[in-house]
Coordinates of C-alpha atoms and ligand atoms in Angstrom, one line a residue:
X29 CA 16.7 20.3 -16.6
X30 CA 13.8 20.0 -19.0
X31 CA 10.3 19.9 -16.6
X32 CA 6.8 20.3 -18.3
X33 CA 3.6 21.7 -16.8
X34 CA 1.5 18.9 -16.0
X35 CA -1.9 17.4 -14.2
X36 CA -1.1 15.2 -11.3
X37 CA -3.3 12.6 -9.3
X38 CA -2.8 9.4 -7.2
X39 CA -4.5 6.3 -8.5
X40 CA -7.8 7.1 -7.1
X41 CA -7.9 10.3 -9.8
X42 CA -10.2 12.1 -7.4
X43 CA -7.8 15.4 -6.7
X44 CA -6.1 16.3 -9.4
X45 CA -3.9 19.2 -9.1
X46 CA -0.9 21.3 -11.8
X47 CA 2.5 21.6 -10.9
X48 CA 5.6 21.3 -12.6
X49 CA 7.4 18.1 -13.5
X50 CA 10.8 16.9 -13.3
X51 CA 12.5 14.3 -14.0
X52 CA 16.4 14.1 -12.6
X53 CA 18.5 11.5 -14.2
X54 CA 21.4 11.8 -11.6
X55 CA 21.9 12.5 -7.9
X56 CA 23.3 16.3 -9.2
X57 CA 20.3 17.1 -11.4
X58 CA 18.3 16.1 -8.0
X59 CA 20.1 18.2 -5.7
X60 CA 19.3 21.0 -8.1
X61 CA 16.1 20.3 -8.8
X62 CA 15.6 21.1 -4.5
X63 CA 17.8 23.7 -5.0
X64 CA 15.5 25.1 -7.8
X65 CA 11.9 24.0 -6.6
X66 CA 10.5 27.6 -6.8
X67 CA 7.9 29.6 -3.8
X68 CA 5.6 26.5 -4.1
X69 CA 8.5 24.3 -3.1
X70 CA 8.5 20.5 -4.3
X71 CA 7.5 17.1 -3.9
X72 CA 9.1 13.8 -4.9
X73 CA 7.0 11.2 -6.3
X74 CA 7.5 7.6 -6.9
X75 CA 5.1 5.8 -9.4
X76 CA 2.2 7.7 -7.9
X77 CA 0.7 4.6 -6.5
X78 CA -0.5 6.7 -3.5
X79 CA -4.1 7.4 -3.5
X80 CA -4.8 10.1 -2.8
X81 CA -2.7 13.4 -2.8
X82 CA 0.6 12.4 -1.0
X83 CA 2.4 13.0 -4.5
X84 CA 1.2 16.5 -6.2
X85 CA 2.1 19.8 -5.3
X86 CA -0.1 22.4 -6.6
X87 CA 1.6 25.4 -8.7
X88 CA 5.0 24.0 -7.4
X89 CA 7.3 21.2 -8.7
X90 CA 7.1 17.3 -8.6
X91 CA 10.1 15.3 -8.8
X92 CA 9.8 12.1 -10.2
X93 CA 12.7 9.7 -8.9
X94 CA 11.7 6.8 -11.6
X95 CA 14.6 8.0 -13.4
X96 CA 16.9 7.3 -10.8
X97 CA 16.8 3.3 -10.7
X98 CA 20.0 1.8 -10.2
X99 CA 20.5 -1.6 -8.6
X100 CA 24.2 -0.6 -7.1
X101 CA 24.9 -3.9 -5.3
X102 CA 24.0 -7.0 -3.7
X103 CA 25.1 -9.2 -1.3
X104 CA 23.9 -12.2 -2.4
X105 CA 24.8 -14.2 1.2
X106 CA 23.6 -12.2 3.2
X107 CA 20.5 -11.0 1.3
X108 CA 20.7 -6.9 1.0
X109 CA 20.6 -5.0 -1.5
X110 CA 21.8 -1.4 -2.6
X111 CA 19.3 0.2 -4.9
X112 CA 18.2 4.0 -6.1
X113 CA 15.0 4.6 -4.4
X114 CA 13.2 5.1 -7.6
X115 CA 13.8 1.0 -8.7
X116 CA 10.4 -0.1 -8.6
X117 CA 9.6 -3.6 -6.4
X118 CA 8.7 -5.2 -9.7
X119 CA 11.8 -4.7 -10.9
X120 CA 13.6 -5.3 -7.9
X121 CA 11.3 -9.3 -8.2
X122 CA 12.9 -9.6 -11.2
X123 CA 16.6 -9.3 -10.2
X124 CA 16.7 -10.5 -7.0
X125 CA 14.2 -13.8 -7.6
X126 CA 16.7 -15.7 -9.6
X127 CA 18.9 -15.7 -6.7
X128 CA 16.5 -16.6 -4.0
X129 CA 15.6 -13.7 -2.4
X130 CA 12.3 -11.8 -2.0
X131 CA 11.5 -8.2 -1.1
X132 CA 10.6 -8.5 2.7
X133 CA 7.5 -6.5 2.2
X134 CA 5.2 -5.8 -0.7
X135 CA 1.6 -3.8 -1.1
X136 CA -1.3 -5.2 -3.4
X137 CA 1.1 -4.1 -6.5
X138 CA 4.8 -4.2 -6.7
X139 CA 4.9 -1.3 -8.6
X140 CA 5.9 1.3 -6.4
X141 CA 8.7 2.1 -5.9
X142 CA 11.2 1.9 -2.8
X143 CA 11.1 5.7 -2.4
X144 CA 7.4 5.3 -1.9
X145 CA 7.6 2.0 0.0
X146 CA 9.8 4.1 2.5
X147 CA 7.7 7.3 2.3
X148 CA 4.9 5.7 2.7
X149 CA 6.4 2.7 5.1
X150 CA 3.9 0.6 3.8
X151 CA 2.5 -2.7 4.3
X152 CA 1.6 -6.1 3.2
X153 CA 0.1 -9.5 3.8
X154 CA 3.1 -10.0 6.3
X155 CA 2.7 -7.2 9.2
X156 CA 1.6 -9.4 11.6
X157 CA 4.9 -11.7 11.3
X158 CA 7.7 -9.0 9.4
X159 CA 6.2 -5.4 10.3
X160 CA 6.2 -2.1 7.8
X161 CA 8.6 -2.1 5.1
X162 CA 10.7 -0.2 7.0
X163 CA 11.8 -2.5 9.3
X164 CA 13.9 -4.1 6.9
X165 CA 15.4 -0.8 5.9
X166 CA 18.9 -0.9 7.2
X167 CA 20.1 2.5 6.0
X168 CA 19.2 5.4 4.0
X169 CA 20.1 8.2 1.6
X170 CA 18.7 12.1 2.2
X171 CA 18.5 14.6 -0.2
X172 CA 17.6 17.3 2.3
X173 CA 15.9 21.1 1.8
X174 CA 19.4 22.6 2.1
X175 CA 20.3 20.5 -0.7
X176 CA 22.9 18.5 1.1
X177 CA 22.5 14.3 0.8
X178 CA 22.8 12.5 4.1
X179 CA 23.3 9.0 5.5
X180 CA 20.6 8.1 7.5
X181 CA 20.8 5.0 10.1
X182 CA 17.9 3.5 11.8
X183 CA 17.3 4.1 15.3
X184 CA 17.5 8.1 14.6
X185 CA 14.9 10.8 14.6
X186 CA 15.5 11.5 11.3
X187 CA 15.2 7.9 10.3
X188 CA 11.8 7.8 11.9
X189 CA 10.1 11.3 10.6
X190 CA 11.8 10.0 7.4
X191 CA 10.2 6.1 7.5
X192 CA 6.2 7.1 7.1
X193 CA 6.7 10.7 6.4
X194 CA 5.3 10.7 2.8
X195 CA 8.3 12.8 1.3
X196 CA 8.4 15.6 3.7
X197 CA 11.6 15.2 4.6
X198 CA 13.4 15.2 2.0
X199 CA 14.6 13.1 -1.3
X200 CA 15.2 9.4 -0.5
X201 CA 18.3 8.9 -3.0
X202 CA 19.4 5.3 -1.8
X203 CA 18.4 2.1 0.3
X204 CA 20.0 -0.5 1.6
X205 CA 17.6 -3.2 2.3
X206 CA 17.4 -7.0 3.9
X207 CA 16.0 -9.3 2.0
X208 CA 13.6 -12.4 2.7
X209 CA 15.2 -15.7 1.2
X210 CA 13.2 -18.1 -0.7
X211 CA 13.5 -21.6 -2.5
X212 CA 10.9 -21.1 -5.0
X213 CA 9.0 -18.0 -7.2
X214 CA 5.5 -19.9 -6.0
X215 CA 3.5 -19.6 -3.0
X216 CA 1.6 -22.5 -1.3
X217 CA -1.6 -21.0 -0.4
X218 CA -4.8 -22.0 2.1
X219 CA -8.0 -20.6 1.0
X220 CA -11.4 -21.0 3.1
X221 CA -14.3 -19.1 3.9
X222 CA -15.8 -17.2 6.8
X223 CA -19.3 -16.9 7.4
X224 CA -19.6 -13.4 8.4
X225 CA -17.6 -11.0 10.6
X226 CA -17.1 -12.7 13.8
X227 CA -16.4 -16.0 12.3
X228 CA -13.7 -14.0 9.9
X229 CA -12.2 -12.4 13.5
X230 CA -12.3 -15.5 14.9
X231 CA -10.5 -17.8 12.3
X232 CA -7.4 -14.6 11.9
X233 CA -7.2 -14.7 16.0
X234 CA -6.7 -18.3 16.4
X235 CA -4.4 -19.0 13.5
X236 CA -2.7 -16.2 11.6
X237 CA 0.2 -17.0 13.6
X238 CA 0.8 -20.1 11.7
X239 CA 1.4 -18.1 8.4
X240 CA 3.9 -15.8 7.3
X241 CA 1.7 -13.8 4.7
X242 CA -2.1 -13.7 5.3
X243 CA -5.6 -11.4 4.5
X244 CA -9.0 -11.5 4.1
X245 CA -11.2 -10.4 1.0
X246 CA -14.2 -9.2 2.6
X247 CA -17.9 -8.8 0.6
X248 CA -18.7 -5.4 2.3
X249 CA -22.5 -5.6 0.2
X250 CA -23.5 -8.8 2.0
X251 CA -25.7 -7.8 5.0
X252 CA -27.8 -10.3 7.2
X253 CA -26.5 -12.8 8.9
X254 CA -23.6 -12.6 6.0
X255 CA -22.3 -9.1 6.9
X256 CA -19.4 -9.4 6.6
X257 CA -18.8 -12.9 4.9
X258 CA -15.2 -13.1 3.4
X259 CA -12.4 -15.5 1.9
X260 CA -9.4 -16.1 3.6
X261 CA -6.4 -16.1 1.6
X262 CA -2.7 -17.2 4.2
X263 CA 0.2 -18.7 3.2
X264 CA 3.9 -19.3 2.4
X265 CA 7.0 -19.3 0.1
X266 CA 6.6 -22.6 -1.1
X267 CA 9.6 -24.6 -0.2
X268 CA 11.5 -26.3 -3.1
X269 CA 10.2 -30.1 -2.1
X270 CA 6.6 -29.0 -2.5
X271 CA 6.7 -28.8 -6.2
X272 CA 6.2 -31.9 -7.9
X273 CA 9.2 -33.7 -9.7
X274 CA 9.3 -33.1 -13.2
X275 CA 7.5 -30.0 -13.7
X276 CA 8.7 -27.0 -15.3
X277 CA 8.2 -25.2 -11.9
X278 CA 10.4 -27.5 -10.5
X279 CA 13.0 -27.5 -13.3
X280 CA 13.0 -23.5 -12.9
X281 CA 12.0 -23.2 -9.5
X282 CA 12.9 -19.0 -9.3
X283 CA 11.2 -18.4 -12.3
X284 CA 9.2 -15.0 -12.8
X285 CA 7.0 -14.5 -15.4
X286 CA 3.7 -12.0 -14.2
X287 CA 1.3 -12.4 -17.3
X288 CA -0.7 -9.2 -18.6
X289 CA -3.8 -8.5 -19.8
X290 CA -5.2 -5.7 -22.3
X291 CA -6.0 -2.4 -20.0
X292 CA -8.9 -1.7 -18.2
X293 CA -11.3 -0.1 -20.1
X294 CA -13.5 3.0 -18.2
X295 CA -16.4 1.8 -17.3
X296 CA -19.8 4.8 -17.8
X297 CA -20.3 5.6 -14.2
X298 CA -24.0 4.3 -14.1
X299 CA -22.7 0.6 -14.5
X300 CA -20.9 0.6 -11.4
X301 CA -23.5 -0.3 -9.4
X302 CA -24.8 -2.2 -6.4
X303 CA -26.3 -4.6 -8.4
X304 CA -23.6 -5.3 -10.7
X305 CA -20.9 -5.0 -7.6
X306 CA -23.4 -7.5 -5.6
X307 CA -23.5 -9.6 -8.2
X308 CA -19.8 -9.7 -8.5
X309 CA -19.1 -10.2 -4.9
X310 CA -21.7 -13.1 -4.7
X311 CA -20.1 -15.0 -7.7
X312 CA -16.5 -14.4 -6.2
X313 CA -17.1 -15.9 -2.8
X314 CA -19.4 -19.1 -4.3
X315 CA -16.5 -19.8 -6.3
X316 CA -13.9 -19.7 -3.4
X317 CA -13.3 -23.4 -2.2
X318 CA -14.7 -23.9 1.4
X319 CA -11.5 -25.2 2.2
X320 CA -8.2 -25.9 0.4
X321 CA -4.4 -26.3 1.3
X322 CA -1.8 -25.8 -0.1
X323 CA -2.6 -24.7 -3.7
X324 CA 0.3 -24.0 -5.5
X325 CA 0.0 -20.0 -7.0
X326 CA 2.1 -17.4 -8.8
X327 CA 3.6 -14.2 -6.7
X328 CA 1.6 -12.7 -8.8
X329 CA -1.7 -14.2 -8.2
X330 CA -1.3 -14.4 -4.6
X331 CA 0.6 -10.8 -4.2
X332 CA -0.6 -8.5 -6.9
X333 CA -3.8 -10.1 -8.6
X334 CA -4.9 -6.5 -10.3
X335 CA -1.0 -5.8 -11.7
X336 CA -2.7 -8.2 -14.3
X337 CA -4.4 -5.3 -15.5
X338 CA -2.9 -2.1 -16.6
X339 CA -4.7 1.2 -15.7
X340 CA -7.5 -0.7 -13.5
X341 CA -8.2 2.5 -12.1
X342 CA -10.1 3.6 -15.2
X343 CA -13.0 1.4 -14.7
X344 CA -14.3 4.1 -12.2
X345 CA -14.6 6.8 -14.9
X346 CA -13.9 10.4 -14.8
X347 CA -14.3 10.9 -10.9
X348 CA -12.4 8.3 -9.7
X349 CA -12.7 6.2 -6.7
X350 CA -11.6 7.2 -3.2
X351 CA -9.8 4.3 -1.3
X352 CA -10.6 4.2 2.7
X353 CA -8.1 2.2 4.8
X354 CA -8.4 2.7 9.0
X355 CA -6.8 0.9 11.5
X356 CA -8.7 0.2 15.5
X357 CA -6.5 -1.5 18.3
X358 CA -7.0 -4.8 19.6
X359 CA -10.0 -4.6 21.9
X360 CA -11.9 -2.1 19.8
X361 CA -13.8 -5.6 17.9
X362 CA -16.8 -3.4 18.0
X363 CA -15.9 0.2 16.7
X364 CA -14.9 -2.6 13.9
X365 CA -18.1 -4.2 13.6
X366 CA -20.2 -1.3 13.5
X367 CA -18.1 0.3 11.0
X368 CA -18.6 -2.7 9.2
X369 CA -22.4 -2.9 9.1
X370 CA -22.6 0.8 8.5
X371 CA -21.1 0.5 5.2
X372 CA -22.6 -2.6 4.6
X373 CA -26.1 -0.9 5.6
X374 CA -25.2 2.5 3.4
X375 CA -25.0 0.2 0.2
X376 CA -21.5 1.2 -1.2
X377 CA -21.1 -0.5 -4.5
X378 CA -17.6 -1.3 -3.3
X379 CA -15.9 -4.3 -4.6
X380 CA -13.7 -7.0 -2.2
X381 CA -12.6 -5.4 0.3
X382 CA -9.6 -6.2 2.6
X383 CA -9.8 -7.0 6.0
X384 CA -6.5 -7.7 8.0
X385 CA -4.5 -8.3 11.3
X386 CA -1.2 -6.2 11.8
X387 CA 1.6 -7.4 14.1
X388 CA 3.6 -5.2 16.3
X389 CA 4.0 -1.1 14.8
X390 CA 7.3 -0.2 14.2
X391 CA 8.7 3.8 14.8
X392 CA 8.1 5.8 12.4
X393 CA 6.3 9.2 13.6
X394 CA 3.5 9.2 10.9
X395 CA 3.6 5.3 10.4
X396 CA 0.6 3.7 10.0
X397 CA 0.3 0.1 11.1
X398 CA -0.6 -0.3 14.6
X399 CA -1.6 -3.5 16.1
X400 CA -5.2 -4.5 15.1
X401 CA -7.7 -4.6 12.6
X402 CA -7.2 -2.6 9.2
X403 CA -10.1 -2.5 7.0
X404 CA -9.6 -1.0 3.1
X405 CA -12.0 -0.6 0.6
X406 CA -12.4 1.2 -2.4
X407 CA -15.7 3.5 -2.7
X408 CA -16.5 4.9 -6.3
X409 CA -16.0 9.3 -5.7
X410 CA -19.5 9.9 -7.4
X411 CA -21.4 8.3 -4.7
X412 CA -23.6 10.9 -3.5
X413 CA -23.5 11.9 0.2
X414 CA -19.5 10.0 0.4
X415 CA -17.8 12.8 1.7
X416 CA -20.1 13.3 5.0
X417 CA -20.4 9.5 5.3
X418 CA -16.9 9.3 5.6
X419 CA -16.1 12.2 8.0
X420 CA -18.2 9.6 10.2
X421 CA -16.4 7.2 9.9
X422 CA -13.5 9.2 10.3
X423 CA -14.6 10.5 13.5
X424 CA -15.5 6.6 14.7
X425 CA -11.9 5.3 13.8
X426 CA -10.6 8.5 15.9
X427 CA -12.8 8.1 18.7
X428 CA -11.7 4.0 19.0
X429 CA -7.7 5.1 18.8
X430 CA -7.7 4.3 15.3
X431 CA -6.4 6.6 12.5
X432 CA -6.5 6.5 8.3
X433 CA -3.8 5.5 6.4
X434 CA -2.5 9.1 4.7
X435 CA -0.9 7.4 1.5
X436 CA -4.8 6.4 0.4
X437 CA -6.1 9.8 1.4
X438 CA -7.5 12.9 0.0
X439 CA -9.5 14.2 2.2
X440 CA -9.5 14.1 6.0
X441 CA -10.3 16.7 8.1
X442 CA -7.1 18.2 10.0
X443 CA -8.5 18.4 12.8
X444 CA -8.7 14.9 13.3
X445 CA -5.2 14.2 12.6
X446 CA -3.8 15.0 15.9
X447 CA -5.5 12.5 17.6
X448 CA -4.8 9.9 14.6
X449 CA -1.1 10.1 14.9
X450 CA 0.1 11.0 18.3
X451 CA 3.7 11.9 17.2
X452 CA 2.4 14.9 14.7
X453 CA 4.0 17.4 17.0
X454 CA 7.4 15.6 16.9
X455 CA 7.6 15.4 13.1
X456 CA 6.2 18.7 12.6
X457 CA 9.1 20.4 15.1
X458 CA 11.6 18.1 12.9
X459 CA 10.5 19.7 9.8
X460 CA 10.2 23.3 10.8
X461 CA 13.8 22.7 12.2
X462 CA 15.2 21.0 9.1
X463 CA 13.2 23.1 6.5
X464 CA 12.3 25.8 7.5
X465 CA 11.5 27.4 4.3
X466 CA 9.3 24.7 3.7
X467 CA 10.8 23.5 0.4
X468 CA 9.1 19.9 0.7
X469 CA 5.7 20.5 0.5
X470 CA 2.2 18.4 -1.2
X471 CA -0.9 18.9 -1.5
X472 CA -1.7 16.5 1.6
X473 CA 0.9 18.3 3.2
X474 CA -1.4 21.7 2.8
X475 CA -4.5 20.3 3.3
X476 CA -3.7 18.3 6.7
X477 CA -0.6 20.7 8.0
X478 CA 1.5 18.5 8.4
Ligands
FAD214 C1 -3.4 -1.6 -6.2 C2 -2.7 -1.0 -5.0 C3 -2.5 -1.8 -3.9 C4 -1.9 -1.2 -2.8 N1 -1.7 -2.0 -1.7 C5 -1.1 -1.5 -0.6 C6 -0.8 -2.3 0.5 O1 -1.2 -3.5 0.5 N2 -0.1 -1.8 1.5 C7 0.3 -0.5 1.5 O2 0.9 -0.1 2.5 N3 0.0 0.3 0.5 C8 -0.6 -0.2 -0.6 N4 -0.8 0.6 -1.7 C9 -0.3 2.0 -1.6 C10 1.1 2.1 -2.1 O3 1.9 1.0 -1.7 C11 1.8 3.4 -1.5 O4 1.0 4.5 -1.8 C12 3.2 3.6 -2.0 O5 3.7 4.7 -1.3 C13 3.2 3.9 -3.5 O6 4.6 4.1 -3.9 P1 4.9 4.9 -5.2 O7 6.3 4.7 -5.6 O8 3.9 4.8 -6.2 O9 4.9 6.4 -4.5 P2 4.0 7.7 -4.8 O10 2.6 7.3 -4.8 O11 4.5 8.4 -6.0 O12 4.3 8.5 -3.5 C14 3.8 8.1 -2.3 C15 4.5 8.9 -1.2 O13 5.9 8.5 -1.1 C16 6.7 9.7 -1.2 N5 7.9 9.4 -2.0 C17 8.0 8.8 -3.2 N6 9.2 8.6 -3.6 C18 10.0 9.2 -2.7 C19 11.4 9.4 -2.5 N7 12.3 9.0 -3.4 N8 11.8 10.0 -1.4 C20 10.9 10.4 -0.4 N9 9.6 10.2 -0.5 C21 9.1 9.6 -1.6 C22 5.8 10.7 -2.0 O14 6.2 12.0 -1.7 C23 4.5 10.4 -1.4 O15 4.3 11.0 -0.2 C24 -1.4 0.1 -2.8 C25 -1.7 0.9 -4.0 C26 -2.3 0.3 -5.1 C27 -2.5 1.2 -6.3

């Protein structure tokens, strides 16, 4: 199988790292590419969405799964869908819309791909109502480090190491997953502003519940009496009724059509600034509406408003940009609002950030979500001082229950980890039982022990 010698990164560019890439074009050429990973064992990789480091392998192999991306079947009444877990969630949109169905979960960009989306069991606007992508996960496919490929059914250990466990399982070959049904390809959306923090934890307490998809974008450079000012952004599949009569939208109701713009251009370093970033986060929030219902917008817009623009990532030049994403229970209000005003105090030219609510956790060891407050930003990597700031921050979000999100990471300290993810020691004995040569292995693997 051809592989070439290649520089990996996530989409923050900040660790790069060699390894050797392949690319299997059938189940077979992917059991042998486990069989044939090599001392420094192997990785798969999705569309290296990730962050940080979740997807590289130093000096060993990579597998990307993108060239596995069969849609095998769907049951169009009862809204599942049989798919190779390197179909990416755009794609996915594009099949499945037409017949009124959704994916029941999607990031800030639908392209990843299900592998990662299970990997990574990630998150979207909808925790707080539909949980982590896994939840809607009904069975699965693993390519194991013995090279056999086994069914996997939820409620098992394996399903939970494997739901969250960024790869370290084993190859994700297929999914079966339940769909969300929908009438329309358009959301109805309510914007309005908060004030500052409290007023933002305020309005998400007393009415998130009324909205299946909901988040905040949160202008982390006010400080004041704005600190923590934001734009609420909650709403719904728009139903079919709610599109006025003789529109095209209501002629072609499923319709998807995500417009593109040229790609991002790098921006120098020194442009990034706090000026420039202020001045961006001020004109974005004056031009929010106070208040407005039910605004008709695009998946896209509402969904995945940077999949507009191809290699966005650029525009933080040669170092890249580290993206932080923490979770604190219910109850730990202020661990969140002094984090809050300690970025907001230490300047980071970090545009809107995102400030959300999740809903119940569901069971995968190295999941995530837990219920509270998750807070993600992205912080340019050339800011001077960033790596010690952060370690305190870290050390905050441990010390409230909290933990960081390991699919935008590249650089927590292990020793942290433990008290981040309380299950560590069950997914570590699963691994050491199930590989114990250690074929799947990453660079986060490595570098955290996992
Ligand atoms: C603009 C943007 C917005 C985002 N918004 C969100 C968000 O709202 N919520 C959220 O949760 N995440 C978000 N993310 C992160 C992203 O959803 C996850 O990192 C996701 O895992 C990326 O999927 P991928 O296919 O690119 O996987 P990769 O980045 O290539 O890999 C991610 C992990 O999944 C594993 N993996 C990939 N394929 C397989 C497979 N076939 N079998 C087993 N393991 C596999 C990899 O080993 C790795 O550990 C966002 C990322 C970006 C760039």
């Amino acid at each position: 199988m051809p592989a070439e010698t290649v520089s990996v990164t996530g989409w923050g560019r900040t660790a790069p790292t060699t390894a050797r890439l392949i690319r299997p074009r059938s189940y077979e050429e992917a059991v042998a590419a486990v069989r044939d990973c090599g001392a420094r064992g192997g990785i798969p990789r999705g569309l290296g969405r990730a962050y940080g480091d979740a997807a590289q392998n130093a000096g060993g192999a990579v597998l990307d799964m993108t060239g596995l991306d069969r849609v095998h079947a769907i049951d169009a009444d009862a809204g599942t869908v049989l798919c190779d877990a390197g179909v990416s969630l755009h794609r996915l949109m594009q099949v499945l819309l037409p017949l009124g169905w959704f994916v029941p979960v999607t990031p800030g960009t639908r392209y990843v791909t299900v592998g990662g989306a299970i990997g990574a069991d990630i998150h979207g606007k909808n925790h707080h109502a539909s949980g982590s992508f896994s939840r809607h996960v009904l069975s699965l496919e693993l390519l194991t480090a013995d090279g056999g490929v086994h069914g996997v059914s939820r409620g098992t250990p394996l399903f939970d190491a494997t739901t969250g466990g960024m790869g370290l399982t084993g190859v994700i070959l297929t999914a079966t997953i339940q769909l969300q049904p929908v009438e329309t390809s358009l959301m109805s959306v309510d914007t309005e502003r908060a004030a500052d923090l409290d007023d933002l934890m305020a309005r998400l307490t007393a009415t998130d519940h009324h909205y299946r998809y909901s988040v905040a974008w949160i202008d982390l450079l006010a400080r004041g009496a704005a600190t923590g000012r934001a734009v609420l952004t909650r709403g719904d599949h728009a139903p079919l009724e709610a599109l006025p009569e003789g529109t095209r939208a209501r002629r072609d109701p499923l319709a998807f059509r995500p417009s593109q713009l040229p790609a991002a251009p790098a921006v120098p370093e020194g442009l990034l600034t706090r000026r420039t970033v202020g001045l961006f986060n001020e004109l974005w929030f004056r031009r929010a509406p106070r208040a407005r219902a039910g605004e008709l917008q695009k998946i896209s817009t509402f969904f995945h408003p940077l999949d507009g623009v191809p290699h966005w990532n650029r525009i933080y030049g040669r170092s890249g940009f580290v993206q932080y994403q923490f979770v604190v229970g219910h109850g730990q209000e202020e661990a969140l609002r002094r984090i809050v005003h300690r970025i907001s105090e230490r300047r980071c030219p970090s545009f809107l950030a995102v400030l959300k609510r999740f809903g119940e956790a569901d069971p995968g060891w190295l999941s995530f979500p837990a219920p509270g407050w998750t807070l993600a930003l992205d912080i340019p990597a050339a800011l001077p001082g960033l790596d010690a700031f952060l370690d305190e921050l870290d050390e905050e979000v441990a010390g409230a229950g909290g933990r960081v999100y390991l699919a935008k990471d590249a650089r927590l300290r292990p020793d942290l980890l433990a008290a981040m993810y309380p299950r560590l020691d069950d997914f570590r004995a699963l691994r050491a039982e199930l590989d114990p040569r250690g074929v799947f292995v990453s660079d986060l693997a490595r570098r955290l022990t996992l």
